Amino acid sequence: MGENFRVMDERRARPDPYFSHWADQAARRTIAARPDTEIFVVAAGITPSGVVHIGNLREVITVDFLARALRDQGVKVRFIYSWDDFDVFRKVPTDMPRQEMLQENLRRSIADVPDPCGAHDSYASHQIDTFEKSIEPLGIEPEFIRQSRRYRAGDYAQGIRRALEHRNRIREILDQHRNELLGDDWLPLAGFCDDCGRDRLDFEWDTEWGVRYRCRSCGHERQLDLREGGNVKLPWRVDWPMRWAHEGVSFEPGGKDHTSAGGSYDTAKGIVRDVYSWSAPQYVGYDFVSAKGQGGKLSSSKGGVVDVTTCLEVYEPEVLRWLFAGYRPNTEFAISFDLDVIKLYEDYDRAVRLAHEAEDGGKKDKKRQTARRVLELASVS
């Protein structure tokens, strides 16, 4: 491990100008923030509420670029991808089959909604399997984690209890950005009824490991032990910082909607510091990716989105990676499926030619190095 730190110290003192991509800059910040770290955990994640589209690809490919940049700095990396399939199924995408069945399952956990296509054990599993297979050609290989399984196995029992013990501090942090303040009896708990599956629960806590709930939808009541797992979880704004500490996350990006003042990243920074004794990971906010002609942010719940598999019918994996690598994360762009595809391939070919030109000591050398680095990050292997 000492040799690892020596290499990092040398590279911080004399950063190689070749590593000038935004991912390289973020990698150096990540290392500098936690210089004694042996394995850097980088994280991404999404709720599989509908078709996981090309806009969602931006998060996972952003982390993939960062993971590669960290490894190029000589450090070890663990790349995790969380499926937030324990979230509430709130809206039925318009292009999903069996609309009536899905409507009947609103307010249940996404992990418990039946697959309308009949191919998987749940709606969540269908979306998850489709996306995981679609990114294999892109050379993106994270460690996938299903949060429904983690919660139900009791893996986060300590994290939930810690939130309950510090509920007053959490409430103070959240109330700083709320118009309607949380009540004194508020508990940082959410979950689903074991009888009807709905999320309309009232909770009580015995100050130890016991939690009792009553369902407002069907009247079912249950006493459970957090250490044994079950259908109780933390609400999103507490769940996110808890998992940062649980996994030891050093870097995680987020959409620009998370980075506004009082947004989920803002409140999570205070919660992870004051409740879980961990510091927030290095962060890169990313802008939206759209399909040309559709305009605006892609939405799984609205339907009609373009997925990764469809993109790969038009773009070769290296070209699609190159397209994402060529933009800074905070830059919005649209993916074309018209005649602009030809121009984009021509631009890619020019970049390849530029990268293979010999350096001559002139002003163009910097452009050649930039082209090489982007193509290196765009490589599938």
mmCIF file of C-alpha atoms in Angstrom:
data_model
loop_
_atom_site.group_PDB
_atom_site.id
_atom_site.type_symbol
_atom_site.label_atom_id
_atom_site.label_comp_id
_atom_site.label_asym_id
_atom_site.label_seq_id
_atom_site.Cartn_x
_atom_site.Cartn_y
_atom_site.Cartn_z
ATOM 1 C CA MET A 1 0.000 0.000 0.000
ATOM 2 C CA GLY A 2 2.949 2.323 0.721
ATOM 3 C CA GLU A 3 4.133 2.035 -2.878
ATOM 4 C CA ASN A 4 0.620 2.913 -4.024
ATOM 5 C CA PHE A 5 0.682 6.133 -1.970
ATOM 6 C CA ARG A 6 4.180 7.011 -3.242
ATOM 7 C CA VAL A 7 2.976 6.780 -6.855
ATOM 8 C CA MET A 8 -0.042 8.959 -6.039
ATOM 9 C CA ASP A 9 2.137 11.588 -4.325
ATOM 10 C CA GLU A 10 4.433 11.764 -7.334
ATOM 11 C CA ARG A 11 1.534 12.130 -9.758
ATOM 12 C CA ARG A 12 -0.124 14.833 -7.675
ATOM 13 C CA ALA A 13 3.165 16.749 -7.620
ATOM 14 C CA ARG A 14 3.794 16.356 -11.349
ATOM 15 C CA PRO A 15 0.504 15.569 -13.117
ATOM 16 C CA ASP A 16 1.033 14.230 -16.612
ATOM 17 C CA PRO A 17 -0.416 16.826 -19.052
ATOM 18 C CA TYR A 18 -1.721 13.957 -21.173
ATOM 19 C CA PHE A 19 -4.289 13.223 -18.460
ATOM 20 C CA SER A 20 -6.209 16.461 -18.961
ATOM 21 C CA HIS A 21 -9.700 15.095 -19.672
ATOM 22 C CA TRP A 22 -12.437 16.179 -17.232
ATOM 23 C CA ALA A 23 -12.429 12.600 -15.875
ATOM 24 C CA ASP A 24 -8.696 12.902 -15.124
ATOM 25 C CA GLN A 25 -9.254 16.175 -13.302
ATOM 26 C CA ALA A 26 -12.096 14.641 -11.262
ATOM 27 C CA ALA A 27 -9.915 11.609 -10.522
ATOM 28 C CA ARG A 28 -7.158 13.795 -9.103
ATOM 29 C CA ARG A 29 -9.676 15.644 -6.915
ATOM 30 C CA THR A 30 -11.075 12.330 -5.700
ATOM 31 C CA ILE A 31 -7.631 11.040 -4.751
ATOM 32 C CA ALA A 32 -6.674 14.321 -3.075
ATOM 33 C CA ALA A 33 -9.857 14.279 -0.978
ATOM 34 C CA ARG A 34 -9.042 10.841 0.488
ATOM 35 C CA PRO A 35 -5.265 10.347 0.110
ATOM 36 C CA ASP A 36 -5.102 7.387 2.503
ATOM 37 C CA THR A 37 -7.740 5.340 0.698
ATOM 38 C CA GLU A 38 -6.674 1.902 -0.513
ATOM 39 C CA ILE A 39 -9.680 1.147 -2.744
ATOM 40 C CA PHE A 40 -11.692 4.016 -4.186
ATOM 41 C CA VAL A 41 -15.414 3.259 -4.369
ATOM 42 C CA VAL A 42 -17.209 5.037 -7.209
ATOM 43 C CA ALA A 43 -20.980 4.774 -7.474
ATOM 44 C CA ALA A 44 -23.892 5.242 -9.829
ATOM 45 C CA GLY A 45 -27.530 4.268 -9.615
ATOM 46 C CA ILE A 46 -31.078 4.745 -10.808
ATOM 47 C CA THR A 47 -34.677 3.792 -10.068
ATOM 48 C CA PRO A 48 -35.923 1.311 -12.728
ATOM 49 C CA SER A 49 -39.344 2.957 -12.920
ATOM 50 C CA GLY A 50 -39.513 2.480 -16.683
ATOM 51 C CA VAL A 51 -37.299 1.858 -19.689
ATOM 52 C CA VAL A 52 -33.734 2.809 -18.712
ATOM 53 C CA HIS A 53 -32.897 5.216 -21.536
ATOM 54 C CA ILE A 54 -29.890 6.971 -23.061
ATOM 55 C CA GLY A 55 -30.268 9.841 -20.622
ATOM 56 C CA ASN A 56 -29.750 7.365 -17.775
ATOM 57 C CA LEU A 57 -26.687 6.036 -19.590
ATOM 58 C CA ARG A 58 -24.953 9.337 -18.890
ATOM 59 C CA GLU A 59 -24.675 8.582 -15.171
ATOM 60 C CA VAL A 60 -23.171 5.121 -15.513
ATOM 61 C CA ILE A 61 -20.813 6.069 -18.340
ATOM 62 C CA THR A 62 -19.668 9.160 -16.400
ATOM 63 C CA VAL A 63 -18.637 6.895 -13.526
ATOM 64 C CA ASP A 64 -17.035 4.453 -15.960
ATOM 65 C CA PHE A 65 -14.847 7.251 -17.368
ATOM 66 C CA LEU A 66 -13.903 8.298 -13.834
ATOM 67 C CA ALA A 67 -13.098 4.720 -12.804
ATOM 68 C CA ARG A 68 -10.763 4.382 -15.797
ATOM 69 C CA ALA A 69 -9.119 7.706 -15.013
ATOM 70 C CA LEU A 70 -8.540 6.641 -11.403
ATOM 71 C CA ARG A 71 -6.939 3.385 -12.525
ATOM 72 C CA ASP A 72 -4.712 5.366 -14.870
ATOM 73 C CA GLN A 73 -3.532 7.245 -11.772
ATOM 74 C CA GLY A 74 -2.414 3.918 -10.318
ATOM 75 C CA VAL A 75 -5.118 3.298 -7.707
ATOM 76 C CA LYS A 76 -7.548 0.444 -7.118
ATOM 77 C CA VAL A 77 -11.222 1.018 -7.870
ATOM 78 C CA ARG A 78 -14.535 -0.598 -6.930
ATOM 79 C CA PHE A 79 -17.338 0.492 -9.271
ATOM 80 C CA ILE A 80 -20.839 -0.108 -7.866
ATOM 81 C CA TYR A 81 -24.199 0.499 -9.508
ATOM 82 C CA SER A 82 -27.289 0.583 -7.286
ATOM 83 C CA TRP A 83 -30.672 -0.368 -8.589
ATOM 84 C CA ASP A 84 -33.140 1.568 -6.435
ATOM 85 C CA ASP A 85 -35.818 -1.037 -7.004
ATOM 86 C CA PHE A 86 -37.180 -0.572 -3.475
ATOM 87 C CA ASP A 87 -38.661 2.785 -4.514
ATOM 88 C CA VAL A 88 -42.374 3.402 -4.984
ATOM 89 C CA PHE A 89 -44.017 2.663 -8.333
ATOM 90 C CA ARG A 90 -45.633 6.078 -8.838
ATOM 91 C CA LYS A 91 -46.657 6.329 -12.480
ATOM 92 C CA VAL A 92 -47.382 3.907 -15.317
ATOM 93 C CA PRO A 93 -45.329 4.629 -18.470
ATOM 94 C CA THR A 94 -47.688 5.187 -21.382
ATOM 95 C CA ASP A 95 -45.991 2.677 -23.683
ATOM 96 C CA MET A 96 -46.042 -0.288 -21.273
ATOM 97 C CA PRO A 97 -48.376 -3.231 -21.980
ATOM 98 C CA ARG A 98 -51.105 -4.262 -19.500
ATOM 99 C CA GLN A 99 -51.810 -0.727 -18.367
ATOM 100 C CA GLU A 100 -54.706 -1.728 -16.141
ATOM 101 C CA MET A 101 -52.626 -4.279 -14.232
ATOM 102 C CA LEU A 102 -49.864 -1.739 -13.688
ATOM 103 C CA GLN A 103 -52.371 0.866 -12.499
ATOM 104 C CA GLU A 104 -53.559 -1.606 -9.869
ATOM 105 C CA ASN A 105 -49.971 -1.886 -8.587
ATOM 106 C CA LEU A 106 -49.291 1.818 -8.074
ATOM 107 C CA ARG A 107 -47.817 2.746 -4.669
ATOM 108 C CA ARG A 108 -46.146 -0.651 -4.335
ATOM 109 C CA SER A 109 -42.425 -1.354 -4.431
ATOM 110 C CA ILE A 110 -41.103 -1.549 -7.980
ATOM 111 C CA ALA A 111 -39.515 -4.855 -6.994
ATOM 112 C CA ASP A 112 -42.990 -6.285 -6.306
ATOM 113 C CA VAL A 113 -44.858 -5.087 -9.397
ATOM 114 C CA PRO A 114 -45.458 -7.982 -11.847
ATOM 115 C CA ASP A 115 -43.651 -7.892 -15.176
ATOM 116 C CA PRO A 116 -46.242 -6.827 -17.786
ATOM 117 C CA CYS A 117 -44.240 -8.676 -20.432
ATOM 118 C CA GLY A 118 -44.287 -11.919 -18.461
ATOM 119 C CA ALA A 119 -40.576 -12.608 -18.989
ATOM 120 C CA HIS A 120 -39.205 -11.829 -15.510
ATOM 121 C CA ASP A 121 -40.201 -12.179 -11.870
ATOM 122 C CA SER A 122 -41.037 -8.470 -11.571
ATOM 123 C CA TYR A 123 -41.340 -5.176 -13.387
ATOM 124 C CA ALA A 124 -38.033 -4.079 -11.862
ATOM 125 C CA SER A 125 -36.237 -7.252 -12.948
ATOM 126 C CA HIS A 126 -37.413 -6.718 -16.524
ATOM 127 C CA GLN A 127 -36.006 -3.163 -16.713
ATOM 128 C CA ILE A 128 -32.817 -4.156 -14.890
ATOM 129 C CA ASP A 129 -32.019 -7.163 -17.049
ATOM 130 C CA THR A 130 -32.648 -5.212 -20.255
ATOM 131 C CA PHE A 131 -30.310 -2.380 -19.284
ATOM 132 C CA GLU A 132 -27.548 -4.576 -17.869
ATOM 133 C CA LYS A 133 -27.400 -6.555 -21.102
ATOM 134 C CA SER A 134 -27.501 -3.388 -23.227
ATOM 135 C CA ILE A 135 -24.341 -1.872 -21.700
ATOM 136 C CA GLU A 136 -22.239 -5.050 -22.030
ATOM 137 C CA PRO A 137 -21.133 -4.092 -25.606
ATOM 138 C CA LEU A 138 -19.928 -0.759 -24.195
ATOM 139 C CA GLY A 139 -17.442 -2.449 -21.878
ATOM 140 C CA ILE A 140 -19.140 -1.059 -18.742
ATOM 141 C CA GLU A 141 -18.871 -3.645 -15.982
ATOM 142 C CA PRO A 142 -19.984 -2.360 -12.561
ATOM 143 C CA GLU A 143 -20.899 -4.423 -9.533
ATOM 144 C CA PHE A 144 -24.702 -4.309 -9.553
ATOM 145 C CA ILE A 145 -26.580 -3.993 -6.247
ATOM 146 C CA ARG A 146 -30.344 -4.361 -5.840
ATOM 147 C CA GLN A 147 -31.438 -2.246 -2.916
ATOM 148 C CA SER A 148 -34.633 -4.225 -2.307
ATOM 149 C CA ARG A 149 -32.529 -7.268 -1.493
ATOM 150 C CA ARG A 150 -30.156 -5.303 0.741
ATOM 151 C CA TYR A 151 -32.983 -3.829 2.807
ATOM 152 C CA ARG A 152 -34.944 -7.053 3.042
ATOM 153 C CA ALA A 153 -31.844 -8.915 4.195
ATOM 154 C CA GLY A 154 -31.342 -6.472 7.070
ATOM 155 C CA ASP A 155 -28.019 -5.201 5.704
ATOM 156 C CA TYR A 156 -28.905 -1.599 6.562
ATOM 157 C CA ALA A 157 -30.289 -2.228 10.052
ATOM 158 C CA GLN A 158 -27.498 -0.253 11.706
ATOM 159 C CA GLY A 159 -27.891 2.587 9.226
ATOM 160 C CA ILE A 160 -31.648 2.790 9.861
ATOM 161 C CA ARG A 161 -31.206 2.743 13.627
ATOM 162 C CA ARG A 162 -28.562 5.457 13.453
ATOM 163 C CA ALA A 163 -30.976 7.635 11.468
ATOM 164 C CA LEU A 164 -33.672 7.039 14.088
ATOM 165 C CA GLU A 165 -31.279 7.950 16.885
ATOM 166 C CA HIS A 166 -30.360 11.191 15.099
ATOM 167 C CA ARG A 167 -33.831 11.945 13.758
ATOM 168 C CA ASN A 168 -33.909 15.418 15.335
ATOM 169 C CA ARG A 169 -30.695 16.467 13.585
ATOM 170 C CA ILE A 170 -31.942 15.035 10.284
ATOM 171 C CA ARG A 171 -35.201 16.918 10.681
ATOM 172 C CA GLU A 172 -33.278 20.153 11.299
ATOM 173 C CA ILE A 173 -31.254 19.667 8.106
ATOM 174 C CA LEU A 174 -34.304 18.868 5.991
ATOM 175 C CA ASP A 175 -36.427 21.673 7.481
ATOM 176 C CA GLN A 176 -33.872 24.248 6.349
ATOM 177 C CA HIS A 177 -35.137 23.696 2.811
ATOM 178 C CA ARG A 178 -38.834 22.922 3.396
ATOM 179 C CA ASN A 179 -41.830 25.248 3.311
ATOM 180 C CA GLU A 180 -43.873 22.844 5.442
ATOM 181 C CA LEU A 181 -41.816 21.759 8.450
ATOM 182 C CA LEU A 182 -41.690 18.146 9.597
ATOM 183 C CA GLY A 183 -43.550 17.382 12.818
ATOM 184 C CA ASP A 184 -41.844 16.628 16.121
ATOM 185 C CA ASP A 185 -43.082 13.037 15.863
ATOM 186 C CA TRP A 186 -41.541 12.528 12.392
ATOM 187 C CA LEU A 187 -39.455 9.404 11.906
ATOM 188 C CA PRO A 188 -37.004 8.856 8.992
ATOM 189 C CA LEU A 189 -38.815 5.724 7.848
ATOM 190 C CA ALA A 190 -40.643 4.542 4.754
ATOM 191 C CA GLY A 191 -41.698 1.156 3.490
ATOM 192 C CA PHE A 192 -44.436 -1.135 2.282
ATOM 193 C CA CYS A 193 -47.261 -3.032 3.953
ATOM 194 C CA ASP A 194 -46.632 -6.778 4.185
ATOM 195 C CA ASP A 195 -50.330 -7.377 3.454
ATOM 196 C CA CYS A 196 -51.430 -4.997 0.667
ATOM 197 C CA GLY A 197 -47.982 -3.822 -0.459
ATOM 198 C CA ARG A 198 -48.851 -0.114 -0.345
ATOM 199 C CA ASP A 199 -46.573 2.580 1.069
ATOM 200 C CA ARG A 200 -49.069 4.482 3.267
ATOM 201 C CA LEU A 201 -47.604 3.547 6.647
ATOM 202 C CA ASP A 202 -47.478 5.130 10.109
ATOM 203 C CA PHE A 203 -44.500 4.124 12.251
ATOM 204 C CA GLU A 204 -43.500 3.752 15.867
ATOM 205 C CA TRP A 205 -39.997 3.014 17.170
ATOM 206 C CA ASP A 206 -39.150 1.361 20.508
ATOM 207 C CA THR A 207 -35.726 3.145 20.720
ATOM 208 C CA GLU A 208 -33.956 -0.172 20.106
ATOM 209 C CA TRP A 209 -34.301 -2.472 17.055
ATOM 210 C CA GLY A 210 -38.090 -2.721 17.004
ATOM 211 C CA VAL A 211 -40.322 -0.848 14.581
ATOM 212 C CA ARG A 212 -44.084 -1.112 14.429
ATOM 213 C CA TYR A 213 -46.230 0.113 11.562
ATOM 214 C CA ARG A 214 -49.901 0.465 10.735
ATOM 215 C CA CYS A 215 -51.040 0.618 7.108
ATOM 216 C CA ARG A 216 -53.474 3.412 6.311
ATOM 217 C CA SER A 217 -54.609 1.592 3.175
ATOM 218 C CA CYS A 218 -55.719 -1.733 4.663
ATOM 219 C CA GLY A 219 -55.279 -1.383 8.427
ATOM 220 C CA HIS A 220 -52.631 -4.129 8.701
ATOM 221 C CA GLU A 221 -50.236 -3.816 11.632
ATOM 222 C CA ARG A 222 -46.877 -5.459 12.211
ATOM 223 C CA GLN A 223 -43.993 -5.403 14.665
ATOM 224 C CA LEU A 224 -40.575 -6.134 13.145
ATOM 225 C CA ASP A 225 -36.919 -6.286 14.137
ATOM 226 C CA LEU A 226 -34.678 -4.149 11.899
ATOM 227 C CA ARG A 227 -31.890 -6.709 12.167
ATOM 228 C CA GLU A 228 -34.100 -9.291 10.448
ATOM 229 C CA GLY A 229 -34.835 -7.040 7.488
ATOM 230 C CA GLY A 230 -38.242 -6.628 5.930
ATOM 231 C CA ASN A 231 -40.194 -3.980 4.062
ATOM 232 C CA VAL A 232 -39.000 -0.956 6.029
ATOM 233 C CA LYS A 233 -36.453 1.465 4.545
ATOM 234 C CA LEU A 234 -35.119 4.990 4.797
ATOM 235 C CA PRO A 235 -36.642 7.803 2.700
ATOM 236 C CA TRP A 236 -34.521 8.857 -0.263
ATOM 237 C CA ARG A 237 -32.872 11.920 1.265
ATOM 238 C CA VAL A 238 -31.617 9.845 4.186
ATOM 239 C CA ASP A 239 -31.037 6.627 2.267
ATOM 240 C CA TRP A 240 -28.520 8.224 -0.118
ATOM 241 C CA PRO A 241 -26.084 9.535 2.528
ATOM 242 C CA MET A 242 -26.487 6.351 4.578
ATOM 243 C CA ARG A 243 -25.286 4.311 1.616
ATOM 244 C CA TRP A 244 -22.374 6.681 1.008
ATOM 245 C CA ALA A 245 -21.112 5.831 4.463
ATOM 246 C CA HIS A 246 -22.059 2.153 4.273
ATOM 247 C CA GLU A 247 -20.099 1.610 1.049
ATOM 248 C CA GLY A 248 -17.389 4.217 1.680
ATOM 249 C CA VAL A 249 -18.173 6.063 -1.572
ATOM 250 C CA SER A 250 -15.479 8.438 -2.842
ATOM 251 C CA PHE A 251 -17.192 9.653 -6.016
ATOM 252 C CA GLU A 252 -20.764 9.761 -7.313
ATOM 253 C CA PRO A 253 -22.311 12.041 -9.945
ATOM 254 C CA GLY A 254 -25.870 13.281 -10.111
ATOM 255 C CA GLY A 255 -28.291 15.036 -12.407
ATOM 256 C CA LYS A 256 -28.511 18.812 -12.273
ATOM 257 C CA ASP A 257 -31.872 18.531 -10.496
ATOM 258 C CA HIS A 258 -30.014 17.079 -7.480
ATOM 259 C CA THR A 259 -27.516 19.945 -7.288
ATOM 260 C CA SER A 260 -29.853 22.883 -6.776
ATOM 261 C CA ALA A 261 -29.758 24.730 -3.450
ATOM 262 C CA GLY A 262 -31.585 22.555 -0.929
ATOM 263 C CA GLY A 263 -31.567 19.617 -3.329
ATOM 264 C CA SER A 264 -30.893 16.030 -2.325
ATOM 265 C CA TYR A 265 -27.099 16.358 -2.624
ATOM 266 C CA ASP A 266 -27.128 19.508 -0.515
ATOM 267 C CA THR A 267 -29.045 17.896 2.355
ATOM 268 C CA ALA A 268 -27.177 14.599 2.011
ATOM 269 C CA LYS A 269 -23.857 16.339 2.675
ATOM 270 C CA GLY A 270 -25.060 17.491 6.083
ATOM 271 C CA ILE A 271 -26.676 14.181 6.986
ATOM 272 C CA VAL A 272 -23.672 12.042 6.060
ATOM 273 C CA ARG A 273 -21.395 14.332 8.071
ATOM 274 C CA ASP A 274 -23.503 14.763 11.210
ATOM 275 C CA VAL A 275 -25.213 11.377 11.367
ATOM 276 C CA TYR A 276 -22.886 8.874 9.685
ATOM 277 C CA SER A 277 -19.459 10.455 10.355
ATOM 278 C CA TRP A 278 -18.470 10.350 6.690
ATOM 279 C CA SER A 279 -17.798 13.126 4.209
ATOM 280 C CA ALA A 280 -19.747 13.507 0.992
ATOM 281 C CA PRO A 281 -18.088 11.968 -2.065
ATOM 282 C CA GLN A 282 -16.594 14.046 -4.830
ATOM 283 C CA TYR A 283 -19.393 15.066 -7.138
ATOM 284 C CA VAL A 284 -19.933 15.914 -10.784
ATOM 285 C CA GLY A 285 -23.307 17.257 -11.856
ATOM 286 C CA TYR A 286 -24.414 16.172 -15.311
ATOM 287 C CA ASP A 287 -26.895 17.710 -17.704
ATOM 288 C CA PHE A 288 -29.573 15.993 -19.725
ATOM 289 C CA VAL A 289 -29.091 13.928 -22.866
ATOM 290 C CA SER A 290 -31.969 13.911 -25.320
ATOM 291 C CA ALA A 291 -32.841 12.342 -28.637
ATOM 292 C CA LYS A 292 -32.761 14.869 -31.458
ATOM 293 C CA GLY A 293 -36.239 15.976 -32.392
ATOM 294 C CA GLN A 294 -37.843 15.005 -29.099
ATOM 295 C CA GLY A 295 -36.585 17.943 -27.067
ATOM 296 C CA GLY A 296 -36.432 18.284 -23.312
ATOM 297 C CA LYS A 297 -35.512 15.763 -20.670
ATOM 298 C CA LEU A 298 -36.242 12.114 -21.412
ATOM 299 C CA SER A 299 -38.711 10.572 -18.962
ATOM 300 C CA SER A 300 -39.271 6.852 -18.429
ATOM 301 C CA SER A 301 -42.677 7.525 -16.892
ATOM 302 C CA LYS A 302 -43.853 9.415 -19.991
ATOM 303 C CA GLY A 303 -42.750 6.636 -22.328
ATOM 304 C CA GLY A 304 -41.442 6.833 -25.876
ATOM 305 C CA VAL A 305 -37.807 7.011 -24.811
ATOM 306 C CA VAL A 306 -34.759 5.752 -26.720
ATOM 307 C CA ASP A 307 -32.818 2.988 -25.013
ATOM 308 C CA VAL A 308 -29.179 1.945 -25.325
ATOM 309 C CA THR A 309 -29.963 -1.058 -27.504
ATOM 310 C CA THR A 310 -31.624 1.222 -30.066
ATOM 311 C CA CYS A 311 -28.571 3.519 -30.028
ATOM 312 C CA LEU A 312 -26.276 0.574 -30.682
ATOM 313 C CA GLU A 313 -28.284 -0.299 -33.792
ATOM 314 C CA VAL A 314 -27.066 3.030 -35.209
ATOM 315 C CA TYR A 315 -23.767 3.704 -33.460
ATOM 316 C CA GLU A 316 -20.835 1.380 -32.939
ATOM 317 C CA PRO A 317 -19.951 1.008 -29.240
ATOM 318 C CA GLU A 318 -16.709 3.008 -29.541
ATOM 319 C CA VAL A 319 -18.491 5.802 -31.383
ATOM 320 C CA LEU A 320 -21.236 6.019 -28.757
ATOM 321 C CA ARG A 321 -18.648 6.081 -25.966
ATOM 322 C CA TRP A 322 -16.639 8.699 -27.889
ATOM 323 C CA LEU A 323 -19.736 10.877 -28.198
ATOM 324 C CA PHE A 324 -20.263 10.897 -24.411
ATOM 325 C CA ALA A 325 -16.538 11.277 -23.661
ATOM 326 C CA GLY A 326 -16.315 14.339 -25.894
ATOM 327 C CA TYR A 327 -18.689 16.414 -23.746
ATOM 328 C CA ARG A 328 -18.150 17.660 -20.232
ATOM 329 C CA PRO A 329 -20.857 16.200 -17.955
ATOM 330 C CA ASN A 330 -22.496 19.600 -17.361
ATOM 331 C CA THR A 331 -23.071 20.071 -21.097
ATOM 332 C CA GLU A 332 -26.443 19.133 -22.560
ATOM 333 C CA PHE A 333 -26.469 17.416 -25.953
ATOM 334 C CA ALA A 334 -28.763 15.440 -28.214
ATOM 335 C CA ILE A 335 -28.110 12.128 -29.943
ATOM 336 C CA SER A 336 -29.098 12.145 -33.605
ATOM 337 C CA PHE A 337 -30.836 9.434 -35.576
ATOM 338 C CA ASP A 338 -31.134 11.304 -38.860
ATOM 339 C CA LEU A 339 -28.568 12.317 -41.501
ATOM 340 C CA ASP A 340 -26.474 13.898 -38.747
ATOM 341 C CA VAL A 341 -25.310 10.357 -37.957
ATOM 342 C CA ILE A 342 -23.142 10.484 -41.105
ATOM 343 C CA LYS A 343 -21.545 13.745 -39.970
ATOM 344 C CA LEU A 344 -20.855 12.328 -36.517
ATOM 345 C CA TYR A 345 -19.081 9.305 -38.003
ATOM 346 C CA GLU A 346 -17.037 11.670 -40.177
ATOM 347 C CA ASP A 347 -16.099 13.653 -37.039
ATOM 348 C CA TYR A 348 -15.092 10.420 -35.335
ATOM 349 C CA ASP A 349 -12.907 9.416 -38.293
ATOM 350 C CA ARG A 350 -11.205 12.815 -38.221
ATOM 351 C CA ALA A 351 -10.500 12.386 -34.519
ATOM 352 C CA VAL A 352 -8.942 8.971 -35.176
ATOM 353 C CA ARG A 353 -6.713 10.418 -37.918
ATOM 354 C CA LEU A 354 -5.687 13.305 -35.674
ATOM 355 C CA ALA A 355 -4.844 10.942 -32.814
ATOM 356 C CA HIS A 356 -2.552 8.910 -35.057
ATOM 357 C CA GLU A 357 -0.616 11.878 -36.381
ATOM 358 C CA ALA A 358 2.972 12.235 -35.203
ATOM 359 C CA GLU A 359 3.684 15.177 -32.931
ATOM 360 C CA ASP A 360 5.840 17.913 -34.459
ATOM 361 C CA GLY A 361 6.295 20.306 -31.549
ATOM 362 C CA GLY A 362 3.687 22.671 -32.953
ATOM 363 C CA LYS A 363 0.427 24.061 -31.620
ATOM 364 C CA LYS A 364 -1.506 21.077 -32.969
ATOM 365 C CA ASP A 365 0.193 18.662 -30.560
ATOM 366 C CA LYS A 366 -2.254 19.557 -27.775
ATOM 367 C CA LYS A 367 -5.194 18.701 -30.011
ATOM 368 C CA ARG A 368 -3.542 15.414 -30.939
ATOM 369 C CA GLN A 369 -3.079 14.525 -27.256
ATOM 370 C CA THR A 370 -6.689 15.439 -26.479
ATOM 371 C CA ALA A 371 -7.942 13.292 -29.344
ATOM 372 C CA ARG A 372 -5.838 10.345 -28.124
ATOM 373 C CA ARG A 373 -7.100 10.630 -24.553
ATOM 374 C CA VAL A 374 -10.758 10.852 -25.570
ATOM 375 C CA LEU A 375 -10.378 7.863 -27.885
ATOM 376 C CA GLU A 376 -8.620 5.943 -25.124
ATOM 377 C CA LEU A 377 -11.539 6.531 -22.759
ATOM 378 C CA ALA A 378 -13.943 5.695 -25.594
ATOM 379 C CA SER A 379 -12.315 2.340 -26.214
ATOM 380 C CA VAL A 380 -14.460 -0.641 -25.221
ATOM 381 C CA SER A 381 -11.499 -2.687 -24.020
#
